[in-house]
Amino acid sequence: MDEENIRKRKESQNGSTSNNVDSQTKDKQPAKATVLQKDVGLLSGICLIVGTMIGSGIFISPKAVLLYSGAVGPCLLIWAACGVLATMGALCYAELGTMITKSGGEYSYLSEAFGSLVAYLYSWTTVMVLKPSSLAIITLSFAEYASTPFYPGCTPPVVVTKCLAAAAIFLIVMVNCLSVKLANYVQNVFTLAKLFIILIIVVAGMVMLAQGNTENLSNAFEGSSTSVGTIGLAFYNGLWAYDGWNQLNFITEELKDPFRNLPLAIIIGIPLVSVCYVLVNVAYFTVLSPTELLLSPAVAVTFGDRVLYPLSWIVPLFVVFSTFGSANGSCFTAGRLAYVSGREGHMVKILSYISLKRYTPAPALIFNGILASIYIIPSDINTLINYFSFAQWGFYGLTALALIVMRYTRKELHRPVKVPIFMAGLMVLVSCYLVLAPIIDKPELEYLYCTIFIVSGLFLYYPFVHRKVNWARKIMRPITMHLQLLMEVVPPEKT
């Protein structure tokens, strides 16, 4: 009996010892480094580009290009030419992104080529105004189309659209804070949804074309504009519809195999968007005359009412999906810019911290969401951002110039992708035109105010970034500590 008890006791001791060894082995397994993880593959990269570029513009109001080009033929040619220009610009970014494999897009490239000051002015303008206001505008568009069915025959109340936009911002920020994979999944699903509705519109247009509806496409160049200025404005509006081709460069550090997937996603994604834009416009012209298209408040909805009835309701539904997907992509990349600029000391340090459990840049995402929620309050937010838009093309031009400069100043850098230098030169010229064209065409004081805002960043740069005054650090240290404990975030590990 005693021997049996001793044997049982030994077995239990051996079992507990083996359990301890197992637990110790588990404890010794290496934990993930506290950095943003490489969770974005090729498909997610393509969906981020396509999903962010295709917003509500191609469905609602592609008429500005037609207005300035004057006829159907030049309009379609300009849409195609804008796609070529966007592809060339993105290929320049592919060279930069595979040469400097840091997240943050233009911020990282401007810093390498021109130094800290230019990069700071870019981050100051983009983090504080351009990115959050873009999210605000997209979610307001989403809210308007989501609430319209509940108010038949009238415009939804402003309070309703603004509250719905704020709810959308909250939901998108929450999704992006919870998981990078979840945010990618949402982006992929909504990108497929908008490609599905584009396919329906294109197929419906081809059917109408096969039935002989070619009146609007015959004599397509009759009445074409011959003014260089108006053709330039048509290009200006067309290129705005293609904006978003640089989105993947904001998340280079999170790309799996960026040397392969970054250029490949660009080569697949942007031509795909270009083909979609041209074919959708051809489909519109099979049903709508140029006059009808110019008078339509929402072109895709009018097209659906004429061709897809009684299933025309799917068009505004998928416009809602499209805008939500674009807002998700905008939020995803905006958080990375704030994260990188905080890491480099150009924004408060807390923005560079990462969620300990989720491995997402939660503080940067929340900060962008708060600013976007503030920007939905004013009634004239679209007007304000139109004046700031010229600055975006100024930074595009500087980034293309950075590529040219680094060909001579940073020859030692490895370039897996190397584009002909004339592409970068052409992008500099196009950007200069797009910066100067609206100001020369219609000079207004608001452009001066926007320039003053950009330059005003210097008043913060000198004491807080260049001099790093001690009293600012003393103030921020306890604030950073309490926010860190509240959000459960930590500084990123150096890799």
Coordinates of C-alpha atoms in Angstrom, one line a residue:
M1 CA 0.0 0.0 0.0
D2 CA 2.8 2.4 0.9
E3 CA 4.7 1.4 -2.3
E4 CA 1.6 2.2 -4.3
N5 CA 1.2 5.7 -2.7
I6 CA 4.9 6.4 -3.3
R7 CA 4.5 5.4 -6.9
K8 CA 1.5 7.7 -7.4
R9 CA 3.3 10.5 -5.7
K10 CA 6.3 10.1 -8.0
E11 CA 4.0 10.1 -11.0
S12 CA 2.2 13.3 -9.9
Q13 CA 5.6 14.9 -9.3
N14 CA 6.8 13.8 -12.8
G15 CA 3.6 15.1 -14.3
S16 CA 3.9 18.5 -12.5
T17 CA 7.6 18.6 -13.5
S18 CA 6.7 18.0 -17.2
N19 CA 4.0 20.6 -17.0
N20 CA 6.5 23.1 -15.6
V21 CA 8.9 22.3 -18.4
D22 CA 6.1 22.7 -21.0
S23 CA 5.1 26.0 -19.4
Q24 CA 8.7 27.2 -19.3
T25 CA 9.1 26.1 -23.0
K26 CA 6.1 28.1 -23.9
D27 CA 7.4 31.1 -22.0
K28 CA 10.7 30.9 -23.8
Q29 CA 8.9 31.0 -27.3
P30 CA 9.8 34.3 -28.9
A31 CA 7.2 37.0 -28.8
K32 CA 6.4 39.2 -31.7
A33 CA 8.3 42.5 -31.8
T34 CA 6.3 45.5 -30.9
V35 CA 6.3 47.0 -34.4
L36 CA 3.7 47.2 -37.2
Q37 CA 3.5 43.7 -38.6
K38 CA 3.9 42.7 -42.3
D39 CA 0.2 41.7 -42.8
V40 CA -0.5 43.3 -46.2
G41 CA -0.1 41.0 -49.2
L42 CA -0.4 41.7 -52.9
L43 CA -4.2 41.3 -53.1
S44 CA -4.7 43.7 -50.1
G45 CA -2.3 46.1 -51.7
I46 CA -4.2 46.2 -55.0
C47 CA -7.5 46.6 -53.2
L48 CA -6.1 49.5 -51.1
I49 CA -5.0 51.3 -54.3
V50 CA -8.2 50.5 -56.3
G51 CA -10.6 51.0 -53.3
T52 CA -9.1 54.4 -52.4
M53 CA -9.0 55.7 -55.9
I54 CA -12.5 54.7 -56.9
G55 CA -14.7 56.7 -54.5
S56 CA -18.0 58.4 -55.3
G57 CA -16.7 60.7 -58.1
I58 CA -17.0 58.3 -61.1
F59 CA -20.5 57.4 -60.0
I60 CA -21.8 60.9 -59.1
S61 CA -20.2 63.6 -61.0
P62 CA -17.8 62.8 -63.9
K63 CA -19.2 65.8 -65.8
A64 CA -16.4 68.4 -65.1
V65 CA -14.1 66.7 -67.6
L66 CA -16.9 66.8 -70.3
L67 CA -17.7 70.4 -69.4
Y68 CA -14.2 71.6 -70.1
S69 CA -13.3 69.3 -73.0
G70 CA -16.5 70.3 -74.9
A71 CA -17.3 66.9 -76.6
V72 CA -17.5 63.2 -76.0
G73 CA -14.3 62.2 -77.9
P74 CA -11.9 64.6 -76.1
C75 CA -13.6 63.7 -72.8
L76 CA -12.8 60.0 -73.3
L77 CA -9.3 60.7 -74.4
I78 CA -8.6 62.9 -71.4
W79 CA -9.9 60.2 -69.0
A80 CA -7.4 57.7 -70.7
A81 CA -4.5 60.2 -70.7
C82 CA -5.1 61.0 -67.0
G83 CA -4.8 57.2 -66.3
V84 CA -1.5 57.2 -68.1
L85 CA -0.2 60.2 -66.1
A86 CA -1.4 58.6 -62.9
T87 CA 0.4 55.3 -63.8
M88 CA 3.6 57.2 -64.6
G89 CA 3.4 59.1 -61.2
A90 CA 2.8 55.8 -59.4
L91 CA 5.8 54.2 -61.1
C92 CA 8.0 57.0 -59.8
Y93 CA 6.7 56.2 -56.4
A94 CA 7.4 52.5 -57.0
E95 CA 11.1 53.4 -57.5
L96 CA 11.1 55.6 -54.3
G97 CA 9.2 53.0 -52.3
T98 CA 11.6 50.2 -53.1
M99 CA 14.6 52.4 -52.7
I100 CA 13.5 53.8 -49.3
T101 CA 11.5 51.1 -47.6
K102 CA 9.9 53.3 -44.9
S103 CA 6.2 54.0 -44.4
G104 CA 4.8 57.5 -44.6
G105 CA 4.8 58.0 -48.4
E106 CA 6.0 61.5 -49.5
Y107 CA 7.2 62.3 -45.9
S108 CA 10.0 59.7 -46.0
Y109 CA 11.1 60.7 -49.5
L110 CA 11.1 64.4 -48.9
S111 CA 13.1 63.9 -45.7
E112 CA 15.8 61.9 -47.5
A113 CA 16.1 64.3 -50.4
F114 CA 15.5 67.7 -48.9
G115 CA 15.9 67.3 -45.2
S116 CA 13.8 67.6 -42.1
L117 CA 12.2 71.0 -42.7
V118 CA 10.4 70.2 -46.0
A119 CA 9.3 66.8 -44.6
Y120 CA 7.9 68.6 -41.5
L121 CA 5.9 71.1 -43.6
Y122 CA 4.5 68.2 -45.5
S123 CA 3.5 66.3 -42.4
W124 CA 2.1 69.4 -40.7
T125 CA -0.2 70.2 -43.7
T126 CA -1.2 66.6 -44.4
V127 CA -1.7 65.3 -40.9
M128 CA -3.5 68.4 -39.7
V129 CA -5.7 69.2 -42.7
L130 CA -5.5 67.1 -45.9
K131 CA -5.9 63.6 -44.5
P132 CA -8.6 64.2 -41.9
S133 CA -10.6 66.5 -44.1
S134 CA -10.5 64.0 -46.9
L135 CA -11.9 61.4 -44.5
A136 CA -14.6 63.9 -43.4
I137 CA -15.7 64.6 -47.0
I138 CA -15.8 61.0 -48.0
T139 CA -17.9 60.1 -44.9
L140 CA -20.3 63.0 -45.5
S141 CA -20.8 61.7 -49.0
F142 CA -21.4 58.2 -47.6
A143 CA -23.9 59.7 -45.1
E144 CA -25.8 61.6 -47.7
Y145 CA -26.4 58.6 -49.9
A146 CA -27.1 56.2 -47.0
S147 CA -29.8 58.5 -45.6
T148 CA -31.4 59.6 -48.8
P149 CA -33.7 56.5 -49.1
F150 CA -35.3 57.4 -45.8
Y151 CA -36.2 60.9 -46.9
P152 CA -37.9 60.3 -50.3
G153 CA -38.6 63.5 -52.3
C154 CA -36.4 65.8 -50.1
T155 CA -32.9 66.3 -48.9
P156 CA -31.9 64.6 -45.7
P157 CA -31.5 67.0 -42.7
V158 CA -28.0 68.2 -42.2
V159 CA -28.0 67.0 -38.6
V160 CA -28.8 63.5 -39.7
T161 CA -26.0 63.4 -42.3
K162 CA -23.4 64.8 -40.0
C163 CA -24.3 62.4 -37.2
L164 CA -24.2 59.5 -39.6
A165 CA -20.8 60.7 -40.9
A166 CA -19.5 60.9 -37.3
A167 CA -20.8 57.3 -36.7
A168 CA -19.0 56.1 -39.8
I169 CA -15.8 57.7 -38.7
F170 CA -16.1 56.1 -35.3
L171 CA -16.7 52.7 -36.8
I172 CA -13.9 52.9 -39.3
V173 CA -11.4 54.1 -36.7
M174 CA -12.5 51.3 -34.4
V175 CA -12.0 48.6 -37.1
N176 CA -8.5 50.0 -38.0
C177 CA -7.5 50.1 -34.3
L178 CA -8.7 46.5 -33.7
S179 CA -6.7 44.7 -36.4
V180 CA -4.8 45.4 -39.5
K181 CA -6.1 42.1 -41.0
L182 CA -9.7 43.1 -40.2
A183 CA -9.1 46.5 -41.9
N184 CA -7.6 44.7 -44.9
Y185 CA -10.6 42.4 -45.1
V186 CA -13.1 45.3 -45.0
Q187 CA -11.1 47.0 -47.7
N188 CA -11.0 43.9 -49.9
V189 CA -14.8 43.3 -49.6
F190 CA -15.8 46.9 -50.4
T191 CA -13.4 47.1 -53.3
L192 CA -14.9 43.9 -54.8
A193 CA -18.3 45.5 -54.2
K194 CA -17.5 48.6 -56.2
L195 CA -15.8 46.6 -59.0
F196 CA -19.0 44.6 -59.1
I197 CA -21.2 47.6 -59.7
I198 CA -18.8 49.0 -62.3
L199 CA -19.0 45.7 -64.1
I200 CA -22.8 45.9 -64.1
I201 CA -22.7 49.5 -65.5
V202 CA -20.1 48.5 -68.2
V203 CA -22.0 45.4 -69.2
A204 CA -25.3 47.4 -69.4
G205 CA -23.6 50.0 -71.5
M206 CA -22.1 47.4 -73.9
V207 CA -25.6 45.9 -74.3
M208 CA -27.0 49.3 -75.1
L209 CA -24.1 49.8 -77.6
A210 CA -24.8 46.5 -79.3
Q211 CA -28.4 47.5 -79.6
G212 CA -27.3 50.5 -81.7
N213 CA -27.3 53.3 -79.2
T214 CA -24.3 55.1 -80.7
E215 CA -25.7 58.5 -81.4
N216 CA -23.7 60.2 -78.7
L217 CA -20.5 58.5 -79.8
S218 CA -20.8 59.4 -83.5
N219 CA -19.3 62.7 -84.4
A220 CA -17.6 62.5 -81.0
F221 CA -15.2 65.4 -81.6
E222 CA -17.8 67.9 -82.8
G223 CA -17.8 71.0 -80.6
S224 CA -14.4 70.1 -79.1
S225 CA -12.7 72.9 -77.1
T226 CA -9.6 74.3 -78.7
S227 CA -8.6 76.5 -75.7
V228 CA -5.4 75.3 -74.0
G229 CA -6.7 76.7 -70.7
T230 CA -10.0 74.8 -70.8
I231 CA -8.3 71.5 -71.9
G232 CA -5.9 72.0 -69.0
L233 CA -8.8 72.4 -66.5
A234 CA -10.3 69.2 -67.9
F235 CA -7.1 67.4 -67.1
Y236 CA -7.1 69.0 -63.7
N237 CA -10.5 67.5 -62.9
G238 CA -9.7 64.2 -64.4
L239 CA -6.5 63.8 -62.4
W240 CA -8.4 64.5 -59.2
A241 CA -10.6 61.5 -59.9
Y242 CA -7.4 59.4 -60.1
D243 CA -6.0 60.7 -56.8
G244 CA -5.0 57.9 -54.4
W245 CA -2.4 56.2 -56.6
N246 CA 0.2 56.9 -53.9
Q247 CA -1.7 55.2 -51.0
L248 CA 0.4 52.0 -50.9
N249 CA 3.6 54.0 -50.2
F250 CA 2.2 55.0 -46.9
I251 CA 2.4 51.4 -45.6
T252 CA 5.6 50.1 -47.1
E253 CA 6.8 48.7 -43.8
E254 CA 3.7 46.5 -43.5
L255 CA 3.9 45.1 -47.0
K256 CA 5.0 41.5 -47.5
D257 CA 8.0 41.5 -49.9
P258 CA 7.7 45.2 -50.8
F259 CA 10.3 44.9 -53.5
R260 CA 7.9 42.7 -55.4
N261 CA 4.4 43.6 -54.2
L262 CA 4.7 47.4 -54.3
P263 CA 5.5 47.8 -58.0
L264 CA 3.2 44.8 -58.9
A265 CA 0.2 46.2 -57.1
I266 CA 0.8 49.6 -58.8
I267 CA 1.1 48.0 -62.3
I268 CA -2.1 46.0 -61.8
G269 CA -4.2 48.4 -59.8
I270 CA -3.9 51.7 -61.6
P271 CA -4.4 50.4 -65.2
L272 CA -7.4 48.5 -63.8
V273 CA -8.9 51.8 -62.5
S274 CA -8.1 53.6 -65.8
V275 CA -9.9 50.9 -67.8
C276 CA -12.9 51.1 -65.4
Y277 CA -13.1 54.9 -65.7
V278 CA -13.0 54.9 -69.5
L279 CA -15.5 52.0 -69.9
V280 CA -17.9 53.5 -67.4
N281 CA -17.8 56.8 -69.3
V282 CA -18.5 55.0 -72.6
A283 CA -21.5 53.3 -70.9
Y284 CA -22.8 56.6 -69.7
F285 CA -22.7 58.1 -73.2
T286 CA -24.7 55.1 -74.6
V287 CA -27.7 56.3 -72.6
L288 CA -27.2 60.0 -71.8
S289 CA -26.5 62.8 -74.2
P290 CA -23.7 65.3 -73.2
T291 CA -26.4 67.8 -72.2
E292 CA -28.3 65.2 -70.0
L293 CA -25.0 64.1 -68.4
L294 CA -24.1 67.7 -67.5
L295 CA -27.6 68.3 -66.0
S296 CA -27.7 65.1 -64.0
P297 CA -27.0 65.6 -60.2
A298 CA -25.7 61.9 -59.9
V299 CA -24.8 60.4 -63.3
A300 CA -24.7 56.7 -62.2
V301 CA -28.1 57.0 -60.5
T302 CA -29.6 58.5 -63.6
F303 CA -28.0 55.8 -65.7
G304 CA -29.5 53.1 -63.4
D305 CA -33.0 54.6 -63.5
R306 CA -33.0 54.4 -67.3
V307 CA -31.3 51.0 -67.8
L308 CA -31.6 48.9 -64.7
Y309 CA -35.2 49.6 -63.6
P310 CA -36.7 48.0 -61.5
L311 CA -33.3 47.1 -60.0
S312 CA -32.0 50.7 -60.2
W313 CA -31.8 50.9 -56.4
I314 CA -28.6 48.8 -56.5
V315 CA -26.6 51.8 -57.9
P316 CA -27.1 54.2 -54.9
L317 CA -26.6 51.2 -52.5
F318 CA -23.2 50.4 -54.1
V319 CA -22.3 54.1 -54.1
V320 CA -22.7 53.8 -50.3
F321 CA -20.4 50.7 -50.3
S322 CA -17.9 52.6 -52.5
T323 CA -17.6 55.6 -50.3
F324 CA -17.3 53.5 -47.1
G325 CA -14.5 51.5 -48.7
S326 CA -12.7 54.7 -49.7
A327 CA -13.1 56.1 -46.2
N328 CA -11.6 52.9 -44.7
G329 CA -8.6 53.1 -47.1
S330 CA -8.1 56.8 -46.3
C331 CA -8.1 56.2 -42.6
F332 CA -5.7 53.2 -42.9
T333 CA -3.0 55.2 -44.7
A334 CA -3.5 58.5 -42.7
G335 CA -2.7 56.7 -39.5
R336 CA 0.6 55.5 -40.9
L337 CA 1.7 59.1 -41.8
A338 CA 0.9 60.4 -38.3
Y339 CA 2.7 57.4 -36.9
V340 CA 5.9 57.9 -38.9
S341 CA 6.1 61.7 -38.3
G342 CA 5.6 61.0 -34.6
R343 CA 8.4 58.5 -34.7
E344 CA 10.7 60.9 -36.4
G345 CA 10.0 63.7 -33.8
H346 CA 7.9 65.9 -36.1
M347 CA 4.7 65.2 -34.2
V348 CA 4.0 64.4 -30.5
K349 CA 5.6 61.1 -29.5
I350 CA 2.4 59.4 -28.5
L351 CA 1.3 59.3 -32.1
S352 CA 4.2 56.9 -32.8
Y353 CA 3.1 54.4 -30.1
I354 CA 1.6 51.0 -31.0
S355 CA -1.1 48.9 -29.4
L356 CA 0.6 46.3 -27.2
K357 CA -2.2 43.7 -28.0
R358 CA -3.3 44.6 -31.5
Y359 CA -0.1 45.9 -33.2
T360 CA -1.9 48.8 -34.7
P361 CA -0.9 52.6 -34.5
A362 CA -4.0 53.2 -32.4
P363 CA -3.1 56.8 -31.1
A364 CA -2.4 58.0 -34.7
L365 CA -5.7 56.5 -36.0
I366 CA -7.7 58.0 -33.1
F367 CA -6.1 61.4 -33.6
N368 CA -7.0 61.4 -37.3
G369 CA -10.5 60.3 -36.5
I370 CA -10.9 63.2 -33.9
L371 CA -9.8 65.8 -36.5
A372 CA -12.1 64.3 -39.2
S373 CA -15.0 64.5 -36.7
I374 CA -14.2 68.2 -36.1
Y375 CA -14.0 68.8 -39.9
I376 CA -17.6 67.5 -40.5
I377 CA -19.0 70.3 -38.4
P378 CA -18.5 73.3 -40.7
S379 CA -21.0 73.7 -43.6
D380 CA -18.4 74.8 -46.1
I381 CA -15.7 72.1 -45.6
N382 CA -15.7 71.2 -49.4
T383 CA -14.9 74.9 -50.2
L384 CA -12.1 75.0 -47.7
I385 CA -10.4 71.8 -48.9
N386 CA -10.6 72.9 -52.6
Y387 CA -8.3 75.8 -51.7
F388 CA -5.9 73.4 -49.8
S389 CA -5.9 71.0 -52.7
F390 CA -3.3 72.9 -54.7
A391 CA -0.8 72.1 -51.9
Q392 CA -1.2 68.4 -52.4
W393 CA 0.0 68.7 -56.0
G394 CA 2.8 70.9 -54.8
F395 CA 4.0 68.0 -52.6
Y396 CA 3.5 65.5 -55.5
G397 CA 5.8 67.7 -57.6
L398 CA 8.4 68.0 -54.9
T399 CA 8.4 64.2 -54.5
A400 CA 9.0 63.6 -58.2
L401 CA 11.8 66.2 -58.0
A402 CA 13.2 64.3 -55.0
L403 CA 13.5 61.2 -57.3
I404 CA 15.5 63.3 -59.8
V405 CA 17.7 64.9 -57.0
M406 CA 18.5 61.5 -55.4
R407 CA 19.6 60.0 -58.8
Y408 CA 22.6 62.3 -58.3
T409 CA 22.9 62.8 -54.5
R410 CA 22.2 59.2 -53.4
K411 CA 23.7 57.1 -56.1
E412 CA 24.7 54.4 -53.6
L413 CA 21.1 53.5 -52.8
H414 CA 19.8 50.1 -54.2
R415 CA 17.0 50.7 -56.8
P416 CA 15.1 47.4 -57.5
V417 CA 12.8 49.5 -59.7
K418 CA 14.3 52.3 -61.9
V419 CA 12.0 54.4 -64.1
P420 CA 13.1 56.6 -67.0
I421 CA 13.9 60.0 -65.5
F422 CA 11.7 61.8 -68.1
M423 CA 8.7 60.4 -66.2
A424 CA 9.7 62.2 -63.0
G425 CA 10.4 65.4 -65.0
L426 CA 6.9 65.2 -66.6
M427 CA 5.3 64.7 -63.2
V428 CA 7.1 67.8 -61.9
L429 CA 5.8 69.9 -64.9
V430 CA 2.2 68.5 -64.5
S431 CA 2.3 69.3 -60.8
C432 CA 3.5 72.8 -61.4
Y433 CA 0.6 73.3 -63.8
L434 CA -1.9 71.9 -61.3
V435 CA -0.6 74.1 -58.6
L436 CA -0.6 77.3 -60.6
A437 CA -3.7 76.7 -62.9
P438 CA -6.4 77.3 -60.4
I439 CA -4.6 80.3 -58.9
I440 CA -4.0 82.0 -62.3
D441 CA -7.5 81.1 -63.5
K442 CA -9.3 82.5 -60.5
P443 CA -7.0 84.2 -58.0
E444 CA -8.6 84.4 -54.5
L445 CA -7.4 85.3 -51.0
E446 CA -8.1 81.9 -49.7
Y447 CA -5.1 80.5 -51.5
L448 CA -3.0 83.0 -49.6
Y449 CA -4.6 81.9 -46.3
C450 CA -3.7 78.3 -47.1
T451 CA -0.1 79.2 -47.9
I452 CA 0.1 81.2 -44.6
F453 CA -1.2 78.1 -42.7
I454 CA 1.5 75.9 -44.3
V455 CA 4.3 78.3 -43.6
S456 CA 2.9 78.9 -40.0
G457 CA 4.2 75.4 -39.2
L458 CA 7.7 77.0 -39.0
F459 CA 6.7 78.7 -35.8
L460 CA 6.2 75.3 -34.2
Y461 CA 9.2 73.6 -36.0
Y462 CA 11.9 75.9 -34.6
P463 CA 11.2 75.6 -30.9
F464 CA 9.7 72.1 -30.7
V465 CA 11.6 70.2 -33.4
H466 CA 14.8 72.0 -34.1
R467 CA 15.6 73.3 -30.6
K468 CA 13.6 70.7 -28.6
V469 CA 12.9 73.1 -25.7
N470 CA 12.9 71.4 -22.3
W471 CA 9.7 72.9 -20.9
A472 CA 7.7 71.3 -23.7
R473 CA 9.1 67.9 -22.8
K474 CA 8.3 68.4 -19.2
I475 CA 4.7 69.2 -20.1
M476 CA 4.3 66.3 -22.5
R477 CA 5.9 63.6 -20.4
P478 CA 3.0 63.1 -17.9
I479 CA 0.4 63.6 -20.7
T480 CA 2.1 60.9 -22.8
M481 CA 2.4 58.6 -19.8
H482 CA -1.3 58.8 -18.9
L483 CA -2.4 58.4 -22.5
Q484 CA -0.1 55.4 -22.8
L485 CA -1.7 53.7 -19.8
L486 CA -5.2 54.6 -21.0
M487 CA -4.7 53.2 -24.5
E488 CA -2.3 50.3 -23.6
V489 CA 0.3 51.4 -26.2
V490 CA 4.1 51.3 -26.2
P491 CA 6.9 52.9 -28.3
P492 CA 7.8 50.8 -31.4
E493 CA 10.9 48.6 -31.0
K494 CA 13.9 49.5 -33.2
T495 CA 14.4 46.8 -35.8

